[in-house]
Tab-separated table of C-alpha atoms in Angstrom:
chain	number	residue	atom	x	y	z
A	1	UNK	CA	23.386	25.769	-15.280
A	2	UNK	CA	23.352	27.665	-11.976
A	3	UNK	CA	20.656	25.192	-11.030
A	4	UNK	CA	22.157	21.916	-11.672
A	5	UNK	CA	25.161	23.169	-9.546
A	6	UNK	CA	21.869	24.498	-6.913
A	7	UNK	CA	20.486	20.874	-6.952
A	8	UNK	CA	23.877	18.509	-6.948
A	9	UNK	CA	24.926	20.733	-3.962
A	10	UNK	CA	21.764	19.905	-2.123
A	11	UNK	CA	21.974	15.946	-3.453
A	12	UNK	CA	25.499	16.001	-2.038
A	13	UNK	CA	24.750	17.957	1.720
A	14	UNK	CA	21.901	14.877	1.697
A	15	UNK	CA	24.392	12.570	1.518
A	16	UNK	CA	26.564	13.293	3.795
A	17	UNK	CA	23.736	14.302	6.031
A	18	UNK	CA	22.216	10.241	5.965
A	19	UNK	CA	25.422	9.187	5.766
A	20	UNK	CA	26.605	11.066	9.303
A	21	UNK	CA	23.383	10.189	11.146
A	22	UNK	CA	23.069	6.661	9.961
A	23	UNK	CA	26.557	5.987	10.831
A	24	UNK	CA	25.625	6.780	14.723
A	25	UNK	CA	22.225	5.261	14.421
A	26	UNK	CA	23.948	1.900	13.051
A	27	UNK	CA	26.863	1.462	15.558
A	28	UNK	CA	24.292	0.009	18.082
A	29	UNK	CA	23.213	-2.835	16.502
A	30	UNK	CA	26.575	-4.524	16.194
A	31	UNK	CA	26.873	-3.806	20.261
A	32	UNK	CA	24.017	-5.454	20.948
A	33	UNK	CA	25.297	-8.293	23.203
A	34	UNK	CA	27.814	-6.091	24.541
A	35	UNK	CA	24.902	-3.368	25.673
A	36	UNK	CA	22.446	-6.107	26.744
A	37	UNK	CA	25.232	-7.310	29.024
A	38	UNK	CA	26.397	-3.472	30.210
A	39	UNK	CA	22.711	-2.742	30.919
A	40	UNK	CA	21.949	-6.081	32.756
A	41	UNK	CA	18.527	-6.861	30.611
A	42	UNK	CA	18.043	-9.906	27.877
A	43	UNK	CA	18.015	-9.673	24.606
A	44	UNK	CA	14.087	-9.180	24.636
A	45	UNK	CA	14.332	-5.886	26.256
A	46	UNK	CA	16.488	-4.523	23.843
A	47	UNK	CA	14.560	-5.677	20.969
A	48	UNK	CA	11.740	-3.965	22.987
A	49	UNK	CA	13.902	-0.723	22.939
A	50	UNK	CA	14.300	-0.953	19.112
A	51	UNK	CA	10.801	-1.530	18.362
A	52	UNK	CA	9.794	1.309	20.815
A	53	UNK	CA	12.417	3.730	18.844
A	54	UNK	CA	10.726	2.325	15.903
A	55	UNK	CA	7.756	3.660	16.963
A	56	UNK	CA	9.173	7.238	17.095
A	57	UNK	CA	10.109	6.471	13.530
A	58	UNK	CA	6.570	5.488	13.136
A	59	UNK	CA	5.424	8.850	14.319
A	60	UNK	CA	7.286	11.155	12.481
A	61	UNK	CA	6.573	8.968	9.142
A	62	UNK	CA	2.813	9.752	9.867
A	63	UNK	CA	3.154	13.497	10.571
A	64	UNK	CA	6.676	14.774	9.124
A	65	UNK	CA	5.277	14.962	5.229
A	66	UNK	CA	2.272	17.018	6.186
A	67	UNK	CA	4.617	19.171	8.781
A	68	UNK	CA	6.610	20.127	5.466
A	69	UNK	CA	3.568	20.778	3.898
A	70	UNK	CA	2.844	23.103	6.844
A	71	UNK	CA	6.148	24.874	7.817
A	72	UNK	CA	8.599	24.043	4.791
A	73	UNK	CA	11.111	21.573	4.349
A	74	UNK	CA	14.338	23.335	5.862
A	75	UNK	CA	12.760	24.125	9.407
A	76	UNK	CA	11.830	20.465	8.991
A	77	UNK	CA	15.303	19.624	8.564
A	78	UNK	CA	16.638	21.993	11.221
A	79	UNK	CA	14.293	20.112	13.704
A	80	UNK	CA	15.433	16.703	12.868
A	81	UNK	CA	18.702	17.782	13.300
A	82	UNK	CA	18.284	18.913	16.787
A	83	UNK	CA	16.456	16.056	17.640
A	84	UNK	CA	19.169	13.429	16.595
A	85	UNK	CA	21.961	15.781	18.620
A	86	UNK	CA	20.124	15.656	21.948
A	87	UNK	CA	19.553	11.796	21.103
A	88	UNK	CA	23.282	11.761	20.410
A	89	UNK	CA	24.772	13.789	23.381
A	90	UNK	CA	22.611	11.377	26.035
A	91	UNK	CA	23.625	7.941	24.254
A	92	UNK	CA	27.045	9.155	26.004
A	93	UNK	CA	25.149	9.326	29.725
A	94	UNK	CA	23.425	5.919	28.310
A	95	UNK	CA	24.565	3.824	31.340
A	96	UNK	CA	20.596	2.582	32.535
A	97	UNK	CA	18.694	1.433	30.285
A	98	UNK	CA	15.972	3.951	31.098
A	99	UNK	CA	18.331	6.275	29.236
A	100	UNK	CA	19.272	4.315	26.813
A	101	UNK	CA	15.691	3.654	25.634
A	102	UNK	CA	15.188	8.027	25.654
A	103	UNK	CA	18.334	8.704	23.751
A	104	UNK	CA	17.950	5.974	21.233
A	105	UNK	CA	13.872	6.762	20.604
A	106	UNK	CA	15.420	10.336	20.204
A	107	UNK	CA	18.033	9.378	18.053
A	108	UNK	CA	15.201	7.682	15.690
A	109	UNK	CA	13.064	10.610	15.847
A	110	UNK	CA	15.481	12.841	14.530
A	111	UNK	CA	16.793	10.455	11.784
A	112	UNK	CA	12.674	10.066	10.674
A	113	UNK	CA	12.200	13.489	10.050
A	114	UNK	CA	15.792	13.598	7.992
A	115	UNK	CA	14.638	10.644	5.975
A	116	UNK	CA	11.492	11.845	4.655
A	117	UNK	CA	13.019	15.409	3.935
A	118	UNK	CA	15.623	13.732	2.081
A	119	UNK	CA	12.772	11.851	0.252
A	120	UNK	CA	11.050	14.853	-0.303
A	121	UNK	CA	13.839	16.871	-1.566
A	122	UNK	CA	14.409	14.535	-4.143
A	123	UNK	CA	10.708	14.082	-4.996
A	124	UNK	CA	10.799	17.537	-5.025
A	125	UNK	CA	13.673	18.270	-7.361
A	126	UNK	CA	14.556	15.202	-9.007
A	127	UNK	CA	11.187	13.853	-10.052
A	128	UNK	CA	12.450	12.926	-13.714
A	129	UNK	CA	14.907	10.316	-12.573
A	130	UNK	CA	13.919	9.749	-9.047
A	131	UNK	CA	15.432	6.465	-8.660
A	132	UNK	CA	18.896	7.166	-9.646
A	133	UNK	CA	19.013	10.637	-7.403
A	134	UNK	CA	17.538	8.562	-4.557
A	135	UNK	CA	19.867	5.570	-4.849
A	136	UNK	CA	22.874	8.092	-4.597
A	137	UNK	CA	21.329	9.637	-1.228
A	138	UNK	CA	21.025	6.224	0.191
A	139	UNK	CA	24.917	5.190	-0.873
A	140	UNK	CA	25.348	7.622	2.020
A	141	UNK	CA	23.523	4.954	3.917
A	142	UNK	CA	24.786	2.091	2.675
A	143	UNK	CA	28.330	3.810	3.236
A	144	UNK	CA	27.653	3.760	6.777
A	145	UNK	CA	26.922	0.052	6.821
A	146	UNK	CA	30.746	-0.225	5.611
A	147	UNK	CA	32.172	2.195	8.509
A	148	UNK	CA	30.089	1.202	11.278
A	149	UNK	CA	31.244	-1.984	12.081
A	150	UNK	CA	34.778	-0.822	11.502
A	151	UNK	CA	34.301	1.338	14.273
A	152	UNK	CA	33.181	-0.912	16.735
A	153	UNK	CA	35.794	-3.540	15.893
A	154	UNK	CA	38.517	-0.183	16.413
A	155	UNK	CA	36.999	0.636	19.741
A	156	UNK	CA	36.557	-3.144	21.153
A	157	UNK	CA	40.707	-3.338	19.714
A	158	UNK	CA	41.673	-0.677	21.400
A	159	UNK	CA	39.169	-0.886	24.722
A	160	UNK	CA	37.097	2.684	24.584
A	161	UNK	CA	33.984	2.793	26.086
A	162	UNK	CA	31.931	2.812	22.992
A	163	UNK	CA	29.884	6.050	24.265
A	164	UNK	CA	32.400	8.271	23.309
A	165	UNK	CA	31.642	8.269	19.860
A	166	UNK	CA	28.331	9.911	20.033
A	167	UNK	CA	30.324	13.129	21.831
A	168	UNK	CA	32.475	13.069	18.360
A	169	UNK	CA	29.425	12.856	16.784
A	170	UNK	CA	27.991	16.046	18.106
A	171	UNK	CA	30.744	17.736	15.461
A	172	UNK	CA	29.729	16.718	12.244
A	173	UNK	CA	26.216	17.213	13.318
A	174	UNK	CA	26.635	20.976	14.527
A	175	UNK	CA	28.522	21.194	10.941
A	176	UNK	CA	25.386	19.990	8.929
A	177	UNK	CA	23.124	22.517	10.769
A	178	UNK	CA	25.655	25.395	9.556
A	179	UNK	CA	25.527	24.326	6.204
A	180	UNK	CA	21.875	23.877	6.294
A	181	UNK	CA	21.556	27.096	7.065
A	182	UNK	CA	23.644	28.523	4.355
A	183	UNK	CA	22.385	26.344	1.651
A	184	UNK	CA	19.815	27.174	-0.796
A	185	UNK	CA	16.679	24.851	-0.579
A	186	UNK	CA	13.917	26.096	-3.561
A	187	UNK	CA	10.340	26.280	-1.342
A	188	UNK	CA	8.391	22.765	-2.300
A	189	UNK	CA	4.990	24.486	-3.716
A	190	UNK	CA	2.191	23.192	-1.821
A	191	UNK	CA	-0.895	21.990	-2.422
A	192	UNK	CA	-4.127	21.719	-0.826
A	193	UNK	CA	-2.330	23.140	2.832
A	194	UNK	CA	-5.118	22.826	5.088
A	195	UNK	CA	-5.423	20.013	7.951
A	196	UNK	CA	-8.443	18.820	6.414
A	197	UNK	CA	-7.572	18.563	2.069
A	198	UNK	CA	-4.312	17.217	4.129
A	199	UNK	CA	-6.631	14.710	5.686
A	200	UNK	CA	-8.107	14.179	2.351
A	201	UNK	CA	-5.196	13.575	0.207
A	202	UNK	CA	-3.774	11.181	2.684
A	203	UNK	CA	-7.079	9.208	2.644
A	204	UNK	CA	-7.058	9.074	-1.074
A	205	UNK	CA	-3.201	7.344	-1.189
A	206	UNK	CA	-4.090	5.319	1.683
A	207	UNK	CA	-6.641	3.558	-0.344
A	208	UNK	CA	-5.586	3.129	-4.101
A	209	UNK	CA	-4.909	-0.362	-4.568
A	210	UNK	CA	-1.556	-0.121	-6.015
A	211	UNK	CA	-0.231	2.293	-3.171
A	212	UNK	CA	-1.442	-0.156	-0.556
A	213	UNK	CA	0.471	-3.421	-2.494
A	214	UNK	CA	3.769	-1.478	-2.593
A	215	UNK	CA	2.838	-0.206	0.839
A	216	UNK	CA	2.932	-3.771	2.038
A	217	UNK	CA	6.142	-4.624	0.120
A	218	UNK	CA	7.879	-1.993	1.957
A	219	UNK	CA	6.538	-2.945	5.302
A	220	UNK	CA	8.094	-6.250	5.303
A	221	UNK	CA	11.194	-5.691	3.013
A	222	UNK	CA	12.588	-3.177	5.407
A	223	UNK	CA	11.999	-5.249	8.102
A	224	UNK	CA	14.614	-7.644	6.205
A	225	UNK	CA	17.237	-5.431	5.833
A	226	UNK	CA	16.938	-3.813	9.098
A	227	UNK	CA	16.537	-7.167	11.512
A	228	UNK	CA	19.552	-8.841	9.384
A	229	UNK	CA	21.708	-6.092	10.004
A	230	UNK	CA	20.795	-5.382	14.120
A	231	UNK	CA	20.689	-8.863	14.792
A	232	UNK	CA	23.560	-9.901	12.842
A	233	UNK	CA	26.762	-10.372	15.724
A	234	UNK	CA	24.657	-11.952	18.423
A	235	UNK	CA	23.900	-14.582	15.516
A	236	UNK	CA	27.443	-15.034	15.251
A	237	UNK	CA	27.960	-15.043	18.982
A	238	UNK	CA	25.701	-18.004	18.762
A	239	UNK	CA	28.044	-19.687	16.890
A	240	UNK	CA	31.072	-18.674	18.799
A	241	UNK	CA	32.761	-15.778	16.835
A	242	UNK	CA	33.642	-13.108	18.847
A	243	UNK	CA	32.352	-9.295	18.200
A	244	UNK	CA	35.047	-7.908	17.001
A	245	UNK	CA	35.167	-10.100	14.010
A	246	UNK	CA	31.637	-10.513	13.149
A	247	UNK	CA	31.873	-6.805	12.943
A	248	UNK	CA	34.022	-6.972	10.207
A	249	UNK	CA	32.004	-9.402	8.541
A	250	UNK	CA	28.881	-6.981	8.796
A	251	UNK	CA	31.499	-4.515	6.953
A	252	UNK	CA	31.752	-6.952	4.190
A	253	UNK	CA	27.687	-7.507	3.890
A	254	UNK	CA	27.602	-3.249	4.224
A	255	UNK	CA	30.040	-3.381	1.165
A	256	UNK	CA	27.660	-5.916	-0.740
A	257	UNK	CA	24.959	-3.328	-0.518
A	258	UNK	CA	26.992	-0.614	-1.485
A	259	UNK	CA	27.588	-2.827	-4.744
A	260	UNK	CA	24.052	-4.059	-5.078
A	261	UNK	CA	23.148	-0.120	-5.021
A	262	UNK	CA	24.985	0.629	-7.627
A	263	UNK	CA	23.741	-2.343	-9.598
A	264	UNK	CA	20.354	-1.289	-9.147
A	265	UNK	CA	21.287	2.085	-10.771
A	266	UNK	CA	22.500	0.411	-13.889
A	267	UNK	CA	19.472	-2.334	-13.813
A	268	UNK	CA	16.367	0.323	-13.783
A	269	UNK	CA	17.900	1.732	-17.185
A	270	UNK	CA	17.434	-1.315	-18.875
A	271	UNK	CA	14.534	-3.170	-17.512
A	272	UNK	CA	11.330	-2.380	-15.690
A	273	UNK	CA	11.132	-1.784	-12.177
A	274	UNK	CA	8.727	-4.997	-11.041
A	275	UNK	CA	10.315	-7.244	-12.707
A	276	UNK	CA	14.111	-6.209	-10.442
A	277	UNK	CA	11.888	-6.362	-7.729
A	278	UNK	CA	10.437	-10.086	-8.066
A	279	UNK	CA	13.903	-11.214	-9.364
A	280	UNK	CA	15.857	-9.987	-6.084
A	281	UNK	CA	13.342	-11.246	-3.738
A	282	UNK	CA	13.513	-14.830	-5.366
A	283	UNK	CA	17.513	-14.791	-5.423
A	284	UNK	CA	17.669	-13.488	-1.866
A	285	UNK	CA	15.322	-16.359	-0.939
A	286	UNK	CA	17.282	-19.106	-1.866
A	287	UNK	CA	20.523	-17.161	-0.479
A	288	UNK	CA	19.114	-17.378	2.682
A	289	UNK	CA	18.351	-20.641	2.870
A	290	UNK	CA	21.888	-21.315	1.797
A	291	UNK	CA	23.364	-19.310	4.853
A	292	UNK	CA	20.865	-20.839	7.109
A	293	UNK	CA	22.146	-24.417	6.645
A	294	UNK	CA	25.893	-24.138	5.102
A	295	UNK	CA	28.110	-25.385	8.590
A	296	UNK	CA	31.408	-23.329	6.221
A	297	UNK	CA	31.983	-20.215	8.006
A	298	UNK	CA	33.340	-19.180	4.655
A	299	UNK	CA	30.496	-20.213	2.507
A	300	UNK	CA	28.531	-18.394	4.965
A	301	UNK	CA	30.204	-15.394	4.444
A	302	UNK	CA	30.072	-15.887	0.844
A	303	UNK	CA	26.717	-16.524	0.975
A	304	UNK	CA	26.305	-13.312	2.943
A	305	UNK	CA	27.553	-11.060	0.343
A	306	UNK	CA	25.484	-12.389	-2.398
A	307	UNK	CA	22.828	-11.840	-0.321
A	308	UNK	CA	23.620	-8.099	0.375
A	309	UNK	CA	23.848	-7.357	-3.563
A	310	UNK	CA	20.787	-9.544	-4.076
A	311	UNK	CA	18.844	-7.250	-1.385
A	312	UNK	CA	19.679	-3.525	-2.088
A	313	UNK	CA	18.041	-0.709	-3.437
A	314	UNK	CA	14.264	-2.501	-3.203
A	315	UNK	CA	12.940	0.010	-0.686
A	316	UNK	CA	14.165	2.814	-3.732
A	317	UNK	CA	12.401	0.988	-6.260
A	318	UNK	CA	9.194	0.221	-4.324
A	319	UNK	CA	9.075	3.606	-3.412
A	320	UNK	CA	9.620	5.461	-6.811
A	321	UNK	CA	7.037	3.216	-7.633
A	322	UNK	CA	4.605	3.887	-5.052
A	323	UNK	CA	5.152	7.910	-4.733
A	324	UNK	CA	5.177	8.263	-8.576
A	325	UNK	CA	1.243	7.344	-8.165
A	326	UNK	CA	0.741	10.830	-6.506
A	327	UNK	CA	2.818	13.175	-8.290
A	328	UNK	CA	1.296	16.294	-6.190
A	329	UNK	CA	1.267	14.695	-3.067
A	330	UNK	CA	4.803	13.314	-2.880
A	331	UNK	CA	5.312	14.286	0.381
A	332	UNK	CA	2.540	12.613	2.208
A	333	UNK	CA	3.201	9.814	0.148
A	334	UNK	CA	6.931	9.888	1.148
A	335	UNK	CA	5.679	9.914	5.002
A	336	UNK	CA	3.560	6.872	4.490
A	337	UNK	CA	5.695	4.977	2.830
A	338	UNK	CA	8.398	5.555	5.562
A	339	UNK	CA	5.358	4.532	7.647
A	340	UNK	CA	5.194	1.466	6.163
A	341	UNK	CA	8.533	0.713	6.430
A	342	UNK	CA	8.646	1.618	9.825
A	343	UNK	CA	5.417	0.210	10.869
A	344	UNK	CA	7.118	-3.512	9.816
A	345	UNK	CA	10.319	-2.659	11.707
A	346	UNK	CA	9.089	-2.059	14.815
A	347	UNK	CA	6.784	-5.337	14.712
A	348	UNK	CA	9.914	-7.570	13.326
A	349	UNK	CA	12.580	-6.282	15.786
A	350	UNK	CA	10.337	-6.544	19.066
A	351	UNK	CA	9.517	-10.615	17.480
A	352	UNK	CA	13.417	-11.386	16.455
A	353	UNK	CA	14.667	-9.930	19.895
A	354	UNK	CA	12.247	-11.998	21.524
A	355	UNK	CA	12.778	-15.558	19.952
A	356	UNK	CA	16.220	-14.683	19.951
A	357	UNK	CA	16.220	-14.865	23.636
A	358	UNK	CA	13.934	-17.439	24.364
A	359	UNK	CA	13.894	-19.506	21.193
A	360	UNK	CA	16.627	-19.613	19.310
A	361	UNK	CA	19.881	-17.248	18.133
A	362	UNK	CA	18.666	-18.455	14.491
A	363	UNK	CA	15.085	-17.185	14.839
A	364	UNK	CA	16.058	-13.885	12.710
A	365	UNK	CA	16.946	-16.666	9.594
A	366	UNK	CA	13.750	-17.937	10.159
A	367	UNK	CA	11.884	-14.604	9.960
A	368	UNK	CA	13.470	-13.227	7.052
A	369	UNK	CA	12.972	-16.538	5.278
A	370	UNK	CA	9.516	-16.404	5.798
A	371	UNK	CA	9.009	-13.137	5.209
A	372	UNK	CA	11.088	-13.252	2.149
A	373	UNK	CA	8.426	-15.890	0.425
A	374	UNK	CA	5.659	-13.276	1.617
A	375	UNK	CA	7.593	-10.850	-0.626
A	376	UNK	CA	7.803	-13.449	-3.083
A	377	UNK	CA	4.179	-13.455	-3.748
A	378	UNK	CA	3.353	-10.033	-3.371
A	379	UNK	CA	5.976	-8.878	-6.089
A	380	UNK	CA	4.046	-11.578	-8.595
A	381	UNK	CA	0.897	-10.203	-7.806
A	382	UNK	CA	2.724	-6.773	-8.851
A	383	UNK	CA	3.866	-8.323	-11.755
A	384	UNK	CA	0.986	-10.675	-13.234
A	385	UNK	CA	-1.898	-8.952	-11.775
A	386	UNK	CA	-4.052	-6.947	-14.219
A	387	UNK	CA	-5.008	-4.622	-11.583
A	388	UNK	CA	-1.336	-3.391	-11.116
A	389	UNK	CA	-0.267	-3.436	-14.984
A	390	UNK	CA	-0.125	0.542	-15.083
A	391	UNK	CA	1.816	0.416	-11.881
């Protein structure tokens, strides 16, 4: 008994931990036009900025799960922490782009280390129903998809400087380090310690087949949901509706998510994990297309949320699927498959924010199509192929 109360307590500080830092992390993208015309520099630059925070991301995804291996999840935790703050506290002095490219690569260090400890933790202490723990972490996330555009529509409404939030922010971060350090995390036993069985074990996940297919499904899946959602008002500036209300459509798509997560927690009780995969990728497909070439503002928006729901909760799935191939090694296998993911965003931002500046305000439709019929093809191979049927 005392330990289910132990382990909800630490599911619930995660949650409020991803949902705190994704909230600041996500307030950006909706800005985007807004800080590309503050900072005098196109829309390529910032995409350049995004895929070079990426890259911190990137990083941490290749080094964080052997540091907890090393050191032990909390101090890992503590770290990230400290990391996002300082990121935090200079997005307020943010007014050159020089320091806006620090503070936000800081920012996305900080949240990368959080990430894969939250992965970890629930690898760690949730391994019998890992989906459905992990899925309630990231509603923390997907909550923040909801509030984040709210706040940016408040502040353009009432005309603050948007840089004030991330002094606010400093609060609820300072608050999650106290309770960090009064909260009980159970020491992750580890295995095989040294740099090189580290070396080793990574070397062995890198190259199983069915690692490296859900590896790749990661790599561009993320890349959806995370160019759809940065990219998102400066498509609707394209089309002549102002930030403060294609802000509050993002709110709506966050709110799809929310209820796609929560589908997916009902839909992995009753039917296999592959098969929800394939199924969302082909219905988010043919959404896309839909919002691509509907004129209706609201069909588009429609559309839109029917395309959040269809979307959600595949990076959970992939990854339960992917980690649960290396039951002792879950938290290298967490870092790499945040690598993944990472690895795709930082090559998908730095190509939307460029054809969105010198091709066309659409171009992130036309990425996410295409990359959607990748996904497509790799989930049937997942599916049909007798090399993955254990998977």
């Amino acid at each position: 008994m005392r330990k289910r109360i132990r382990d909800n307590k630490i599911l619930v500080y995660a949650f409020f931990q991803i949902l705190i830092v994704a909230a600041a992390r996500n307030i950006v993208a909706p800005l985007i036009p807004i800080i590309s015309g503050e900072l005098d520099v196109g829309l390529d630059f910032i995409g350049s900025a995004i895929a070079l925070s990426i890259f911190g991301l990137f990083f941490v995804s290749l080094t964080t799960g052997n540091l907890i291996e090393v050191i032990g999840l909390k101090k890992v935790l503590f770290i990230g922490l400290g990391i996002n703050f300082t990121g935090s506290l200079l997005l307020y002095f943010s007014h050159t782009f020089s320091i806006f490219i620090i503070a936000y690569f800081l920012m996305e260090l900080g949240l990368g280390m959080l990430i894969i400890g939250n992965l970890s933790i629930v690898g760690t202490l949730y391994p019998k129903n890992k989906v459905s723990s992990l899925i309630k972490i990231n509603i923390g996330h997907t909550t923040a998809l909801i509030f984040s555009p709210l706040i940016v529509s408040l502040t353009l409404f009432i005309r603050v400087d948007w840089r004030y939030y991330y002094i606010f922010n400093l609060v609820p971060l300072i608050a999650l380090a106290i309770v960090l350090w009064r909260i009980k995390i159970p020491k992750i036993t580890r295995v095989e310690t040294s740099l090189r069985n580290l070396f080793s074990a990574n070397k062995r996940i890198i190259t199983n087949p069915a690692f490296i297919m859900c590896g790749l499904i990661i790599f561009f899946y993320t890349s959806i949901m995370n160019t759809f959602f940065v990219w998102f008002t400066s498509y609707f500036k394209n089309i002549n509706i102002d930030i403060n209300i294609s802000s509050l459509f993002l709110s709506i798509f966050g709110v799809a998510i929310f209820i796609g997560m929560l589908l997916r927690n009902k839909l992995i009780k009753h039917f296999k994990k592959k098969g929800i995969l394939l199924f969302s990728f082909i219905i988010s497909f043919f959404l896309l297309i839909g919002i691509l070439f509907t004129g209706n503002l609201i069909a588009k928006i429609v559309l839109i949320f029917f395309f959040g729901i269809s979307i959600a909760g595949n990076f959970t799935i992939t990854f339960s699927i992917g980690s649960g191939l290396f039951p002792k090694y879950t938290n290298s296998a967490s870092g790499l498959s945040v690598a993944f993911a990472n690895l795709g965003i930082m090559t998908f931002q730095y190509l939307s924010g460029y054809m969105s500046e010198y091709y066309s305000k659409n171009s992130v439709l036309y990425i996410n199509i295409s990359i959607l019929f990748i996904l497509i093809i790799l989930t049937s191979f997942l599916n049909f192929h007798r090399k993955f049927s254990r998977t």
